[in-house]
């Protein structure tokens, strides 16, 4: 049990590499040997970090009674989550308003690929001029954890909620999803499905450890929602791509001539478009990583791996780090902001490609520790943190999903700090 997350994560990442090299889209990798050597090095460092993390010895401070209690009241968490969702919505729509007019418009204006596409382009058009409310974003830094952990909290403590609390919880969970749908943005929709999946798995494993049974029936409502959520996510992704005018021929134009080629059997027949575009989104970051390997290293001092951290550095110092990043240096071949860049190359902005391996060692060390804390003691903070590790791994080939956004960045480090307060090293 203790090594299953490592095994599944490695199988998944190897699968994405197979998709990159042998999938429906061919990418021109100039030096495959160098590319593969770095990837093998990263995987080895992940494995070593996880193994060392499982060997960490500690004493758990809480009694068994305290482990199962909610760490915060429902209404306090819900209130913070609603406010955090409204601030996040104002940033996503780039209006700066806490009033979710985009969600109201969604219910009154219809829902199809055309409206999804127009909402997305409206958001993009405001990107260059939108500065956001720095005071609200500062508050968000400290309360965004409420929005991130809300699904896991609701799944874990569902039986303790009254009927009206359950209705309200569903409404709170729906806010980020509706925000994503109304702006034609895929991330909130997929985030919901992934967070719910991991949260359910953790709940069932916890029940298995405590009672000897998974108790699937107790969360049948969420299982149905999960199935619907994944089906809807794929359908919404397809509609969003159609609304943006993205087809298979567009994929080939994202890089220089001949650098990216869609297999003719998909390109000529126009079949399985969603599968091919999803493949592109999942692994195209590897192509950006490949191009970055040949660029000179100029450190971004720990701020360049995350758009959120980069903006804070520029706000405080008045200096831009953009020209120092690998993404800027390959912009002429692979658009800095329009295309995805693997978390490997984003972290390399700060630590060089060699240093990325040591960072992955640390992250997987923490992953193993959190998993051990959850499996052995059922710790609720570890239970809230583990979904973020899985999100990080799922998006690792594509971008720096967890550390690139204020909400997940602050939540990750807050929960990491909290789980270390639960133990005493021996």
Short mmCIF file of C-alpha atoms in Angstrom, two decimals:
data_model
loop_
_atom_site.label_atom_id
_atom_site.label_comp_id
_atom_site.label_asym_id
_atom_site.label_seq_id
_atom_site.Cartn_x
_atom_site.Cartn_y
_atom_site.Cartn_z
CA UNK A 1 0.00 0.00 0.00
CA UNK A 2 2.73 2.48 0.90
CA UNK A 3 4.33 2.36 -2.58
CA UNK A 4 1.14 2.37 -4.67
CA UNK A 5 1.11 6.17 -5.25
CA UNK A 6 4.70 5.97 -6.51
CA UNK A 7 3.93 3.02 -8.80
CA UNK A 8 0.78 4.63 -10.24
CA UNK A 9 2.47 8.01 -10.71
CA UNK A 10 5.42 6.44 -12.55
CA UNK A 11 3.14 4.36 -14.76
CA UNK A 12 1.13 7.45 -15.60
CA UNK A 13 4.19 9.56 -16.42
CA UNK A 14 5.70 6.78 -18.54
CA UNK A 15 2.34 6.57 -20.31
CA UNK A 16 2.50 10.28 -21.15
CA UNK A 17 5.99 9.78 -22.57
CA UNK A 18 4.69 6.95 -24.75
CA UNK A 19 1.90 9.27 -25.90
CA UNK A 20 4.46 11.96 -26.68
CA UNK A 21 6.70 9.68 -28.74
CA UNK A 22 4.16 7.25 -30.22
CA UNK A 23 0.79 9.03 -30.01
CA UNK A 24 -1.33 10.64 -32.72
CA UNK A 25 0.98 13.68 -32.91
CA UNK A 26 4.65 13.51 -33.93
CA UNK A 27 7.03 16.00 -32.30
CA UNK A 28 10.49 16.71 -33.66
CA UNK A 29 12.91 16.10 -30.76
CA UNK A 30 16.34 17.29 -31.85
CA UNK A 31 18.38 15.26 -29.36
CA UNK A 32 16.35 12.30 -28.07
CA UNK A 33 19.26 10.95 -26.05
CA UNK A 34 19.61 14.16 -24.01
CA UNK A 35 15.83 14.38 -23.60
CA UNK A 36 15.52 10.80 -22.36
CA UNK A 37 18.55 11.06 -20.07
CA UNK A 38 17.04 14.03 -18.26
CA UNK A 39 13.63 12.33 -17.99
CA UNK A 40 15.19 9.12 -16.63
CA UNK A 41 17.17 11.22 -14.14
CA UNK A 42 13.97 12.97 -13.00
CA UNK A 43 12.12 9.69 -12.56
CA UNK A 44 14.98 8.21 -10.56
CA UNK A 45 15.02 11.25 -8.28
CA UNK A 46 11.24 10.95 -7.78
CA UNK A 47 11.64 7.29 -6.83
CA UNK A 48 14.55 7.94 -4.47
CA UNK A 49 12.75 10.86 -2.81
CA UNK A 50 9.65 8.75 -2.25
CA UNK A 51 11.63 5.82 -0.83
CA UNK A 52 13.46 8.10 1.60
CA UNK A 53 10.13 9.67 2.58
CA UNK A 54 8.66 6.28 3.54
CA UNK A 55 11.59 5.72 5.91
CA UNK A 56 11.01 8.91 7.90
CA UNK A 57 10.33 7.91 11.50
CA UNK A 58 8.04 10.01 13.68
CA UNK A 59 5.64 9.97 16.60
CA UNK A 60 2.03 11.05 15.90
CA UNK A 61 0.82 13.62 18.43
CA UNK A 62 -2.98 13.16 18.21
CA UNK A 63 -5.19 10.57 19.85
CA UNK A 64 -7.47 8.39 17.71
CA UNK A 65 -10.54 10.40 18.80
CA UNK A 66 -9.14 13.71 17.60
CA UNK A 67 -8.07 12.29 14.22
CA UNK A 68 -11.63 11.84 12.98
CA UNK A 69 -12.97 15.27 13.96
CA UNK A 70 -13.45 18.16 11.56
CA UNK A 71 -10.60 20.68 11.97
CA UNK A 72 -12.92 23.61 11.22
CA UNK A 73 -16.64 24.33 11.43
CA UNK A 74 -18.71 23.84 8.28
CA UNK A 75 -20.05 27.41 8.12
CA UNK A 76 -16.66 29.00 8.66
CA UNK A 77 -15.10 26.89 5.92
CA UNK A 78 -18.06 27.49 3.59
CA UNK A 79 -18.00 31.25 4.11
CA UNK A 80 -14.28 31.44 3.37
CA UNK A 81 -14.68 29.15 0.35
CA UNK A 82 -17.46 31.29 -1.12
CA UNK A 83 -15.42 34.47 -0.72
CA UNK A 84 -12.30 32.79 -2.16
CA UNK A 85 -14.35 31.51 -5.11
CA UNK A 86 -15.72 34.98 -5.83
CA UNK A 87 -12.24 36.54 -5.74
CA UNK A 88 -10.93 33.74 -7.98
CA UNK A 89 -13.86 34.31 -10.34
CA UNK A 90 -13.07 38.02 -10.57
CA UNK A 91 -9.49 37.11 -11.54
CA UNK A 92 -10.62 34.49 -14.04
CA UNK A 93 -13.09 36.85 -15.74
CA UNK A 94 -10.59 39.72 -15.38
CA UNK A 95 -13.34 42.11 -14.37
CA UNK A 96 -12.16 42.78 -10.81
CA UNK A 97 -15.76 42.51 -9.59
CA UNK A 98 -16.88 40.18 -6.80
CA UNK A 99 -20.35 40.04 -8.34
CA UNK A 100 -20.38 36.90 -10.57
CA UNK A 101 -22.26 38.45 -13.48
CA UNK A 102 -20.65 35.89 -15.79
CA UNK A 103 -22.44 33.08 -13.94
CA UNK A 104 -25.77 34.95 -14.09
CA UNK A 105 -25.19 35.47 -17.81
CA UNK A 106 -24.48 31.77 -18.25
CA UNK A 107 -27.95 30.84 -17.04
CA UNK A 108 -29.68 33.55 -19.03
CA UNK A 109 -27.67 33.49 -22.26
CA UNK A 110 -27.49 29.82 -23.18
CA UNK A 111 -24.66 27.34 -23.32
CA UNK A 112 -23.03 26.17 -26.53
CA UNK A 113 -19.63 26.12 -28.26
CA UNK A 114 -20.18 29.61 -29.68
CA UNK A 115 -20.94 31.24 -26.33
CA UNK A 116 -18.09 29.31 -24.68
CA UNK A 117 -15.65 30.52 -27.36
CA UNK A 118 -16.81 34.16 -27.14
CA UNK A 119 -16.49 34.13 -23.33
CA UNK A 120 -12.97 32.76 -23.60
CA UNK A 121 -11.85 35.38 -26.13
CA UNK A 122 -13.38 38.17 -24.02
CA UNK A 123 -11.28 36.96 -21.11
CA UNK A 124 -8.10 36.78 -23.21
CA UNK A 125 -8.73 40.28 -24.63
CA UNK A 126 -8.63 41.69 -21.10
CA UNK A 127 -5.42 39.87 -20.18
CA UNK A 128 -2.94 42.59 -21.14
CA UNK A 129 -4.75 45.39 -19.31
CA UNK A 130 -6.06 43.57 -16.25
CA UNK A 131 -4.05 44.20 -13.07
CA UNK A 132 -6.41 42.75 -10.48
CA UNK A 133 -7.12 43.93 -6.97
CA UNK A 134 -3.87 43.43 -5.06
CA UNK A 135 -5.60 43.71 -1.69
CA UNK A 136 -8.14 41.02 -2.54
CA UNK A 137 -5.40 38.82 -3.96
CA UNK A 138 -3.40 39.30 -0.77
CA UNK A 139 -6.42 38.11 1.22
CA UNK A 140 -6.85 35.22 -1.22
CA UNK A 141 -3.31 34.11 -0.42
CA UNK A 142 -4.44 33.34 3.14
CA UNK A 143 -7.94 31.97 2.56
CA UNK A 144 -7.70 30.13 -0.76
CA UNK A 145 -7.02 26.87 1.10
CA UNK A 146 -10.73 26.82 1.98
CA UNK A 147 -11.69 26.59 -1.68
CA UNK A 148 -9.04 23.97 -2.47
CA UNK A 149 -9.85 21.57 0.38
CA UNK A 150 -13.62 22.01 0.18
CA UNK A 151 -14.31 18.95 -1.99
CA UNK A 152 -12.16 16.68 0.19
CA UNK A 153 -13.77 18.12 3.33
CA UNK A 154 -17.29 17.57 2.00
CA UNK A 155 -16.59 14.00 0.91
CA UNK A 156 -15.00 13.12 4.27
CA UNK A 157 -17.62 14.73 6.55
CA UNK A 158 -20.72 14.29 4.36
CA UNK A 159 -22.46 12.05 6.93
CA UNK A 160 -22.13 14.75 9.57
CA UNK A 161 -23.90 17.41 7.51
CA UNK A 162 -27.60 18.18 7.75
CA UNK A 163 -29.74 18.18 4.62
CA UNK A 164 -29.49 21.96 4.25
CA UNK A 165 -25.74 21.94 4.81
CA UNK A 166 -25.43 19.34 2.05
CA UNK A 167 -27.40 21.54 -0.34
CA UNK A 168 -25.20 24.50 0.52
CA UNK A 169 -22.03 22.42 0.14
CA UNK A 170 -23.06 21.41 -3.38
CA UNK A 171 -23.67 25.07 -4.21
CA UNK A 172 -20.21 26.06 -2.92
CA UNK A 173 -18.55 23.27 -4.90
CA UNK A 174 -20.44 24.40 -8.02
CA UNK A 175 -19.18 28.00 -7.94
CA UNK A 176 -15.68 27.35 -9.41
CA UNK A 177 -17.16 24.95 -11.98
CA UNK A 178 -19.70 27.54 -13.14
CA UNK A 179 -16.93 30.13 -13.20
CA UNK A 180 -14.91 27.94 -15.56
CA UNK A 181 -17.86 27.11 -17.80
CA UNK A 182 -18.95 30.75 -18.09
CA UNK A 183 -15.45 31.83 -19.20
CA UNK A 184 -14.77 28.89 -21.50
CA UNK A 185 -11.92 27.74 -19.24
CA UNK A 186 -11.20 24.02 -18.91
CA UNK A 187 -9.09 24.07 -15.74
CA UNK A 188 -11.84 24.50 -13.08
CA UNK A 189 -13.94 21.79 -14.72
CA UNK A 190 -11.12 19.25 -14.86
CA UNK A 191 -9.91 20.27 -11.40
CA UNK A 192 -13.31 19.36 -9.98
CA UNK A 193 -13.25 15.90 -11.56
CA UNK A 194 -9.67 15.16 -10.47
CA UNK A 195 -10.13 16.47 -6.92
CA UNK A 196 -13.36 14.51 -6.48
CA UNK A 197 -11.77 11.32 -7.82
CA UNK A 198 -8.79 11.49 -5.46
CA UNK A 199 -10.94 12.56 -2.51
CA UNK A 200 -13.26 9.58 -3.00
CA UNK A 201 -10.37 7.14 -3.31
CA UNK A 202 -8.86 8.48 -0.08
CA UNK A 203 -12.21 8.24 1.72
CA UNK A 204 -12.65 4.61 0.66
CA UNK A 205 -9.08 3.69 1.62
CA UNK A 206 -9.55 5.32 5.03
CA UNK A 207 -12.73 3.31 5.57
CA UNK A 208 -10.95 0.13 4.54
CA UNK A 209 -8.22 0.77 7.12
CA UNK A 210 -10.72 1.61 9.89
CA UNK A 211 -13.54 -0.88 9.26
CA UNK A 212 -12.15 -3.46 6.84
CA UNK A 213 -14.66 -2.31 4.18
CA UNK A 214 -14.57 0.40 1.53
CA UNK A 215 -18.19 1.44 2.16
CA UNK A 216 -18.72 2.55 -1.45
CA UNK A 217 -22.47 2.79 -0.96
CA UNK A 218 -22.08 5.58 1.61
CA UNK A 219 -20.74 7.88 -1.11
CA UNK A 220 -22.93 6.71 -4.02
CA UNK A 221 -24.05 10.32 -4.62
CA UNK A 222 -20.46 11.42 -5.24
CA UNK A 223 -19.71 8.37 -7.39
CA UNK A 224 -22.58 9.32 -9.71
CA UNK A 225 -21.43 12.94 -9.74
CA UNK A 226 -17.88 11.80 -10.52
CA UNK A 227 -18.98 9.75 -13.54
CA UNK A 228 -21.06 12.65 -14.81
CA UNK A 229 -18.19 15.05 -14.06
CA UNK A 230 -15.67 13.22 -16.24
CA UNK A 231 -18.15 12.82 -19.10
CA UNK A 232 -19.03 16.51 -18.86
CA UNK A 233 -15.34 17.51 -18.65
CA UNK A 234 -14.56 15.79 -21.93
CA UNK A 235 -17.67 17.18 -23.61
CA UNK A 236 -16.95 20.69 -22.34
CA UNK A 237 -13.32 20.46 -23.49
CA UNK A 238 -14.49 19.47 -26.96
CA UNK A 239 -16.99 22.36 -27.10
CA UNK A 240 -14.40 24.82 -25.78
CA UNK A 241 -11.90 23.81 -28.47
CA UNK A 242 -14.58 24.09 -31.14
CA UNK A 243 -15.57 27.50 -29.84
CA UNK A 244 -11.94 28.68 -30.02
CA UNK A 245 -11.66 27.44 -33.60
CA UNK A 246 -9.02 24.84 -32.73
CA UNK A 247 -8.91 21.83 -35.04
CA UNK A 248 -6.29 19.24 -35.96
CA UNK A 249 -4.68 21.39 -38.64
CA UNK A 250 -4.25 24.17 -36.06
CA UNK A 251 -2.05 21.88 -33.93
CA UNK A 252 0.52 21.72 -36.73
CA UNK A 253 0.77 25.53 -36.88
CA UNK A 254 1.76 25.93 -33.23
CA UNK A 255 5.44 25.33 -34.05
CA UNK A 256 7.72 25.74 -37.09
CA UNK A 257 6.91 23.95 -40.33
CA UNK A 258 7.29 20.18 -39.97
CA UNK A 259 8.13 20.33 -36.26
CA UNK A 260 4.73 18.98 -35.21
CA UNK A 261 2.71 16.64 -37.42
CA UNK A 262 -0.68 15.06 -36.80
CA UNK A 263 -1.00 11.47 -38.04
CA UNK A 264 -2.69 11.50 -41.46
CA UNK A 265 -5.31 8.95 -40.43
CA UNK A 266 -6.69 11.53 -37.96
CA UNK A 267 -5.98 14.62 -40.03
CA UNK A 268 -7.59 13.41 -43.27
CA UNK A 269 -10.64 11.73 -41.77
CA UNK A 270 -11.29 14.37 -39.11
CA UNK A 271 -12.13 11.63 -36.61
CA UNK A 272 -11.27 11.41 -32.90
CA UNK A 273 -10.61 15.15 -32.79
CA UNK A 274 -11.17 15.34 -29.03
CA UNK A 275 -8.70 12.51 -28.40
CA UNK A 276 -5.99 14.13 -30.52
CA UNK A 277 -6.49 17.61 -29.02
CA UNK A 278 -6.50 16.19 -25.49
CA UNK A 279 -3.27 14.37 -26.33
CA UNK A 280 -1.79 17.66 -27.48
CA UNK A 281 -2.78 19.43 -24.28
CA UNK A 282 -1.47 16.62 -22.10
CA UNK A 283 2.01 16.20 -23.60
CA UNK A 284 2.80 19.33 -25.60
CA UNK A 285 4.74 20.64 -22.59
CA UNK A 286 7.36 17.99 -23.30
CA UNK A 287 8.03 19.72 -26.63
CA UNK A 288 8.65 23.01 -24.85
CA UNK A 289 10.95 21.16 -22.46
CA UNK A 290 12.84 19.72 -25.43
CA UNK A 291 13.40 23.15 -26.98
CA UNK A 292 14.48 24.64 -23.66
CA UNK A 293 17.30 22.13 -23.20
CA UNK A 294 19.46 24.01 -25.72
CA UNK A 295 19.06 27.48 -24.19
CA UNK A 296 21.50 29.17 -21.77
CA UNK A 297 20.60 29.20 -18.08
CA UNK A 298 19.99 32.52 -16.30
CA UNK A 299 18.44 31.95 -12.90
CA UNK A 300 15.16 33.57 -11.89
CA UNK A 301 16.04 33.29 -8.19
CA UNK A 302 13.22 30.94 -7.19
CA UNK A 303 10.44 33.08 -8.71
CA UNK A 304 10.44 31.96 -12.35
CA UNK A 305 8.74 28.59 -11.96
CA UNK A 306 5.39 30.16 -11.18
CA UNK A 307 3.48 32.96 -12.93
CA UNK A 308 2.08 33.87 -9.51
CA UNK A 309 5.54 34.23 -7.93
CA UNK A 310 6.87 36.07 -10.99
CA UNK A 311 4.10 38.66 -10.71
CA UNK A 312 4.83 39.17 -7.01
CA UNK A 313 8.53 39.68 -7.73
CA UNK A 314 7.75 42.25 -10.40
CA UNK A 315 5.22 44.00 -8.13
CA UNK A 316 7.72 44.29 -5.27
CA UNK A 317 10.89 45.09 -7.20
CA UNK A 318 9.57 46.72 -10.35
CA UNK A 319 11.88 44.45 -12.38
CA UNK A 320 10.78 41.82 -14.88
CA UNK A 321 12.14 38.30 -14.89
CA UNK A 322 10.49 37.37 -18.16
CA UNK A 323 13.59 37.59 -20.37
CA UNK A 324 15.46 35.22 -18.05
CA UNK A 325 12.98 32.34 -18.44
CA UNK A 326 13.32 29.44 -20.85
CA UNK A 327 9.77 30.08 -22.03
CA UNK A 328 10.73 33.57 -23.21
CA UNK A 329 13.90 32.30 -24.87
CA UNK A 330 12.01 29.78 -27.03
CA UNK A 331 9.05 32.08 -27.73
CA UNK A 332 9.86 32.35 -31.45
CA UNK A 333 9.57 28.55 -31.77
CA UNK A 334 7.02 27.75 -29.06
CA UNK A 335 4.78 30.57 -27.86
CA UNK A 336 5.61 31.66 -24.33
CA UNK A 337 2.01 32.24 -23.21
CA UNK A 338 -0.09 30.48 -25.85
CA UNK A 339 1.45 27.00 -25.47
CA UNK A 340 2.03 24.82 -22.44
CA UNK A 341 5.50 24.26 -21.00
CA UNK A 342 6.29 21.29 -18.79
CA UNK A 343 6.84 21.91 -15.08
CA UNK A 344 10.34 20.51 -15.68
CA UNK A 345 11.37 23.49 -17.79
CA UNK A 346 9.47 25.94 -15.58
CA UNK A 347 11.34 24.77 -12.48
CA UNK A 348 14.55 24.86 -14.53
CA UNK A 349 14.13 28.65 -14.75
CA UNK A 350 15.22 28.72 -11.11
CA UNK A 351 17.39 25.66 -10.61
CA UNK A 352 18.73 24.61 -14.05
CA UNK A 353 17.66 21.24 -15.48
CA UNK A 354 20.07 19.42 -13.17
CA UNK A 355 18.65 21.14 -10.09
CA UNK A 356 15.10 20.13 -11.03
CA UNK A 357 15.95 16.56 -10.05
CA UNK A 358 16.72 17.62 -6.46
CA UNK A 359 13.45 19.55 -6.26
CA UNK A 360 11.54 16.47 -7.44
CA UNK A 361 13.36 14.44 -4.80
CA UNK A 362 12.07 16.84 -2.13
CA UNK A 363 8.49 16.91 -3.45
CA UNK A 364 8.25 13.12 -3.64
CA UNK A 365 9.81 12.85 -0.19
CA UNK A 366 6.95 15.04 1.09
CA UNK A 367 4.45 13.00 -0.95
CA UNK A 368 5.59 9.76 0.70
CA UNK A 369 5.49 11.35 4.15
CA UNK A 370 1.95 12.69 3.62
CA UNK A 371 0.81 9.31 2.31
CA UNK A 372 2.33 7.49 5.30
CA UNK A 373 0.67 9.93 7.68
CA UNK A 374 -2.69 9.34 6.01
CA UNK A 375 -2.50 5.55 5.64
CA UNK A 376 -1.11 4.90 9.11
CA UNK A 377 -3.06 7.48 11.13
CA UNK A 378 -5.86 8.75 8.86
CA UNK A 379 -4.64 12.33 9.34
CA UNK A 380 -7.16 14.75 7.83
CA UNK A 381 -4.58 17.41 6.86
CA UNK A 382 -2.61 14.78 4.94
CA UNK A 383 -5.91 13.73 3.37
CA UNK A 384 -6.45 17.31 2.18
CA UNK A 385 -2.87 17.64 0.90
CA UNK A 386 -2.58 14.40 -1.09
CA UNK A 387 -4.96 15.51 -3.91
CA UNK A 388 -2.58 18.41 -4.63
CA UNK A 389 0.28 15.96 -5.13
CA UNK A 390 -1.80 14.00 -7.61
CA UNK A 391 -2.80 17.19 -9.46
CA UNK A 392 0.88 18.16 -9.62
CA UNK A 393 1.76 14.76 -11.14
CA UNK A 394 -1.17 14.70 -13.59
CA UNK A 395 -0.17 18.08 -15.02
CA UNK A 396 3.61 17.60 -14.69
CA UNK A 397 4.13 16.99 -18.44
CA UNK A 398 2.00 20.02 -19.30
CA UNK A 399 2.68 22.81 -16.81
CA UNK A 400 3.37 23.76 -13.21
CA UNK A 401 -0.25 23.46 -12.18
CA UNK A 402 -0.03 23.45 -8.38
CA UNK A 403 2.71 26.04 -7.83
CA UNK A 404 1.71 28.28 -10.71
CA UNK A 405 -1.47 29.61 -9.07
CA UNK A 406 -1.92 31.49 -5.81
CA UNK A 407 -4.69 29.20 -4.56
CA UNK A 408 -2.94 25.85 -4.87
CA UNK A 409 0.52 27.32 -4.12
CA UNK A 410 -0.51 28.75 -0.75
CA UNK A 411 -2.64 25.72 0.14
CA UNK A 412 0.16 23.28 -0.60
CA UNK A 413 2.64 24.97 1.72
CA UNK A 414 0.08 25.66 4.45
CA UNK A 415 -0.98 22.00 4.58
CA UNK A 416 2.64 20.87 4.43
CA UNK A 417 3.39 23.03 7.46
CA UNK A 418 0.32 21.70 9.28
CA UNK A 419 1.15 18.03 8.79
CA UNK A 420 4.58 18.61 10.30
CA UNK A 421 2.92 20.11 13.38
CA UNK A 422 1.10 16.78 13.86
CA UNK A 423 4.28 14.77 14.38
CA UNK A 424 7.44 14.61 16.42
CA UNK A 425 10.48 13.21 14.67
CA UNK A 426 12.20 10.29 16.41
#
